[in-house]
Amino acid sequence: MQQGVRITELFSEEEEYLGKTVKVQGWVRTKRDSKAGISFIELNDGSCLRNLQIIAEHEESDYREVLDKLTTGSSIGVEGKVSPSPGKGQSIELHATKIEPYGWADPATYPLQKKRHSFEFLRQIAHLRSRTNTMGAVTRVRNRLSYAIHQFFQERGFHYIQTPIITASDCEGAGDIFRVTTLNPTNIKPGESENIYEQDFFGRPTYLTVSGQLQAEIYALSLGKVYTFGPTFRAENSNTSRHLAEFWMVEPEMAFYDLQDNLQLAEAFTKTIIAMCLEDCAEDMDFFARFMQPSLRENLEQIVNSSFEIVTYTEAIDLLKKSTEAFTFPVEWGSDLQAEHERYLTEKVFQKPASIIDFPRAIKPFYMRVNDDTKTVAAMDVLMPGIGEIIGGSQREERLDVLLEQMQLKGISVEDYRWYVELREFGTAPHSGFGLGFERLVQFITGLGNIREAIPFPRTPGHADF
Ligand code: ATP
Ligand code: MN
């Protein structure tokens, strides 16, 4: 089949296409008929936010019948001449000579009509919502960010590695985990339960991964600098606007990096990919500024040009205690920071991104490096105004004796993590890494209110359709 020109290309190479005959293919957003016997069709092909205006004159055409049946949602190919547009809001339009219908959309049943639909409604029609301006724009931004992530790391000598989705590690303490099993729960007879896992596919309990970090450490301790970018799963029962049960995580892991190096990388990484997105998705970003947050662009530009605040957890607790803000959760040294605390710190106190470091040992996982005070670990959480935590990371414990002590304290079986311990027995090295929640980043950059719009097919408690 003959491919048309992408609409984004027509707009970006206007001069070149003016006067030429081209073919475009896409979906009708609207069609308006004038009394003068002209139809104006707004065509969108997903390549950019903007629609191409098609001018179809009834008289001199053999597409009259097609025109009558064209409605919002129909899919067509149009051949015509690229002409200067006298209309407002666009510089070029297409004067149709041929219209080829591919598919109709009955206006009586097509759910997307020319009006604003709520995000809740659109989630129920996830097979069609990518045809809306918002979801189209999110998808292009998400795409650009994915590419930017690879660019950033590839240009800095990192190796992209794939860590397993199915894992036997369950010790991360990162929310609840999804079990992976081929056993049929209705066939399990009581009394058989002692050796139930022997009958299971892997012969042991297995789960969907909550993070690729532990395996990434293996590769950092051989290839030096690596990153993973893949799906992670958490059976969090919290129905919040920033948690998904399935989300994508970017996890760099670097040998010979201490916490300071890790902080610097996280900052450079965040700023660089935001800048790339602002530059290359200007039209979509303007759309989000218009409909989500008027100051979006300035806020993001400020982040790109600011330097992140760095404070210790202990300092953060002091700041929170001094504040007059009425928090729902109490502030006490030793308890984890809640979203309200995170947002207060980054939005009110610092008014810019802030990295909190050196958290209490008791509230962080076993693999984080114990500080000299023995009470805190070399952890870091990067907080963003408007959203709170988007990155969690740490320097990893590379000392065998301290790691074993940590495992014992936290009740983690050395037997199960033999391989992890061996990395400290054979050629151990200081190393660090972090995890960035990709959808949190997309949500932050687009100013969307809910993380469910930041991923094509959101999985949340009770929702796994499509
Ligand atoms: P939070 O306290 O916000 O739940 P966390 O402490 O559980 O986050 P980490 O385990 O450090 O987060 O994971 C690293 C990053 O992954 C987080 O900073 C966040 O951006 C993202 N993330 C964590 N849980 C989710 C989730 N359920 N849905 C989407 N992103 C998430
Ligand atoms: Mn969590």
mmCIF file of N, CA and C in Angstrom, residues 361-405:
data_model
loop_
_atom_site.group_PDB
_atom_site.id
_atom_site.type_symbol
_atom_site.label_atom_id
_atom_site.label_comp_id
_atom_site.label_asym_id
_atom_site.label_seq_id
_atom_site.Cartn_x
_atom_site.Cartn_y
_atom_site.Cartn_z
ATOM 1 N N ARG A 361 18.585 3.603 59.196
ATOM 2 C CA ARG A 361 18.893 2.256 58.749
ATOM 3 C C ARG A 361 17.664 1.341 58.847
ATOM 4 N N ALA A 362 16.883 1.553 59.902
ATOM 5 C CA ALA A 362 15.772 0.642 60.183
ATOM 6 C C ALA A 362 14.668 0.691 59.127
ATOM 7 N N ILE A 363 14.530 1.813 58.416
ATOM 8 C CA ILE A 363 13.415 1.899 57.470
ATOM 9 C C ILE A 363 13.835 1.658 56.028
ATOM 10 N N LYS A 364 15.098 1.301 55.815
ATOM 11 C CA LYS A 364 15.571 1.087 54.446
ATOM 12 C C LYS A 364 16.039 -0.356 54.255
ATOM 13 N N PRO A 365 16.062 -0.834 53.024
ATOM 14 C CA PRO A 365 16.409 -2.237 52.763
ATOM 15 C C PRO A 365 17.845 -2.608 53.156
ATOM 16 N N PHE A 366 18.073 -3.909 53.250
ATOM 17 C CA PHE A 366 19.341 -4.447 53.765
ATOM 18 C C PHE A 366 20.565 -4.092 52.939
ATOM 19 N N TYR A 367 20.366 -3.808 51.657
ATOM 20 C CA TYR A 367 21.525 -3.632 50.768
ATOM 21 C C TYR A 367 22.108 -2.224 50.791
ATOM 22 N N MET A 368 21.479 -1.296 51.519
ATOM 23 C CA MET A 368 22.004 0.070 51.525
ATOM 24 C C MET A 368 23.202 0.187 52.466
ATOM 25 N N ARG A 369 24.181 0.960 52.061
ATOM 26 C CA ARG A 369 25.448 1.019 52.788
ATOM 27 C C ARG A 369 25.296 1.742 54.128
ATOM 28 N N VAL A 370 25.768 1.083 55.169
ATOM 29 C CA VAL A 370 25.656 1.648 56.510
ATOM 30 C C VAL A 370 26.674 2.779 56.684
ATOM 31 N N ASN A 371 26.197 3.921 57.162
ATOM 32 C CA ASN A 371 27.089 5.069 57.398
ATOM 33 C C ASN A 371 27.908 4.881 58.666
ATOM 34 N N ASP A 372 28.925 5.727 58.836
ATOM 35 C CA ASP A 372 29.817 5.591 59.987
ATOM 36 C C ASP A 372 29.076 5.738 61.317
ATOM 37 N N ASP A 373 27.981 6.502 61.312
ATOM 38 C CA ASP A 373 27.221 6.673 62.563
ATOM 39 C C ASP A 373 26.481 5.387 62.957
ATOM 40 N N THR A 374 26.471 4.411 62.078
ATOM 41 C CA THR A 374 25.800 3.100 62.224
ATOM 42 C C THR A 374 24.276 3.207 62.399
ATOM 43 N N LYS A 375 23.762 4.423 62.422
ATOM 44 C CA LYS A 375 22.308 4.585 62.578
ATOM 45 C C LYS A 375 21.613 4.866 61.259
ATOM 46 N N THR A 376 22.383 5.382 60.300
ATOM 47 C CA THR A 376 21.780 5.745 59.015
ATOM 48 C C THR A 376 22.462 4.994 57.876
ATOM 49 N N VAL A 377 21.803 5.003 56.726
ATOM 50 C CA VAL A 377 22.382 4.383 55.529
ATOM 51 C C VAL A 377 22.507 5.426 54.420
ATOM 52 N N ALA A 378 23.398 5.133 53.461
ATOM 53 C CA ALA A 378 23.670 6.073 52.362
ATOM 54 C C ALA A 378 22.588 5.979 51.296
ATOM 55 N N ALA A 379 21.380 6.370 51.705
ATOM 56 C CA ALA A 379 20.229 6.329 50.793
ATOM 57 C C ALA A 379 19.980 7.714 50.223
ATOM 58 N N MET A 380 19.257 7.769 49.137
ATOM 59 C CA MET A 380 18.839 9.066 48.593
ATOM 60 C C MET A 380 17.471 8.966 47.950
ATOM 61 N N ASP A 381 16.631 9.931 48.247
ATOM 62 C CA ASP A 381 15.333 10.051 47.582
ATOM 63 C C ASP A 381 15.322 11.408 46.901
ATOM 64 N N VAL A 382 15.030 11.435 45.622
ATOM 65 C CA VAL A 382 14.937 12.719 44.928
ATOM 66 C C VAL A 382 13.470 13.129 44.853
ATOM 67 N N LEU A 383 13.193 14.312 45.379
ATOM 68 C CA LEU A 383 11.816 14.808 45.435
ATOM 69 C C LEU A 383 11.623 15.948 44.450
ATOM 70 N N MET A 384 10.462 15.946 43.819
ATOM 71 C CA MET A 384 10.135 16.999 42.857
ATOM 72 C C MET A 384 8.903 17.767 43.324
ATOM 73 N N PRO A 385 8.929 19.083 43.139
ATOM 74 C CA PRO A 385 7.739 19.853 43.495
ATOM 75 C C PRO A 385 6.530 19.329 42.713
ATOM 76 N N GLY A 386 5.418 19.254 43.376
ATOM 77 C CA GLY A 386 4.201 18.847 42.684
ATOM 78 C C GLY A 386 3.948 17.364 42.687
ATOM 79 N N ILE A 387 4.961 16.555 42.960
ATOM 80 C CA ILE A 387 4.748 15.115 42.871
ATOM 81 C C ILE A 387 5.398 14.325 43.996
ATOM 82 N N GLY A 388 6.442 14.907 44.588
ATOM 83 C CA GLY A 388 7.146 14.186 45.653
ATOM 84 C C GLY A 388 8.235 13.301 45.076
ATOM 85 N N GLU A 389 8.388 12.101 45.650
ATOM 86 C CA GLU A 389 9.507 11.234 45.252
ATOM 87 C C GLU A 389 9.394 10.752 43.807
ATOM 88 N N ILE A 390 10.460 10.948 43.039
ATOM 89 C CA ILE A 390 10.480 10.289 41.730
ATOM 90 C C ILE A 390 11.662 9.334 41.587
ATOM 91 N N ILE A 391 12.675 9.524 42.459
ATOM 92 C CA ILE A 391 13.831 8.634 42.402
ATOM 93 C C ILE A 391 14.137 8.131 43.806
ATOM 94 N N GLY A 392 14.459 6.837 43.895
ATOM 95 C CA GLY A 392 14.959 6.281 45.148
ATOM 96 C C GLY A 392 16.247 5.550 44.844
ATOM 97 N N GLY A 393 17.280 5.770 45.632
ATOM 98 C CA GLY A 393 18.548 5.101 45.335
ATOM 99 C C GLY A 393 19.427 5.014 46.562
ATOM 100 N N SER A 394 20.643 4.482 46.365
ATOM 101 C CA SER A 394 21.579 4.381 47.480
ATOM 102 C C SER A 394 22.960 3.969 47.002
ATOM 103 N N GLN A 395 23.924 4.149 47.901
ATOM 104 C CA GLN A 395 25.183 3.435 47.729
ATOM 105 C C GLN A 395 24.939 2.074 48.335
ATOM 106 N N ARG A 396 25.440 1.027 47.702
ATOM 107 C CA ARG A 396 25.168 -0.330 48.174
ATOM 108 C C ARG A 396 26.245 -0.783 49.168
ATOM 109 N N GLU A 397 25.839 -1.650 50.046
ATOM 110 C CA GLU A 397 26.804 -2.167 51.033
ATOM 111 C C GLU A 397 27.762 -3.122 50.336
ATOM 112 N N GLU A 398 29.050 -2.734 50.265
ATOM 113 C CA GLU A 398 30.014 -3.585 49.563
ATOM 114 C C GLU A 398 30.882 -4.398 50.525
ATOM 115 N N ARG A 399 30.760 -4.107 51.850
ATOM 116 C CA ARG A 399 31.599 -4.804 52.827
ATOM 117 C C ARG A 399 30.895 -6.073 53.292
ATOM 118 N N LEU A 400 31.555 -7.192 53.103
ATOM 119 C CA LEU A 400 30.947 -8.487 53.407
ATOM 120 C C LEU A 400 30.406 -8.567 54.826
ATOM 121 N N ASP A 401 31.254 -8.181 55.800
ATOM 122 C CA ASP A 401 30.823 -8.346 57.196
ATOM 123 C C ASP A 401 29.603 -7.481 57.523
ATOM 124 N N VAL A 402 29.612 -6.252 57.016
ATOM 125 C CA VAL A 402 28.475 -5.366 57.310
ATOM 126 C C VAL A 402 27.211 -5.870 56.612
ATOM 127 N N LEU A 403 27.368 -6.358 55.393
ATOM 128 C CA LEU A 403 26.202 -6.880 54.671
ATOM 129 C C LEU A 403 25.582 -8.057 55.431
ATOM 130 N N LEU A 404 26.459 -8.952 55.901
ATOM 131 C CA LEU A 404 25.945 -10.121 56.632
ATOM 132 C C LEU A 404 25.223 -9.697 57.907
ATOM 133 N N GLU A 405 25.757 -8.682 58.554
ATOM 134 C CA GLU A 405 25.127 -8.170 59.762
ATOM 135 C C GLU A 405 23.753 -7.583 59.442
#
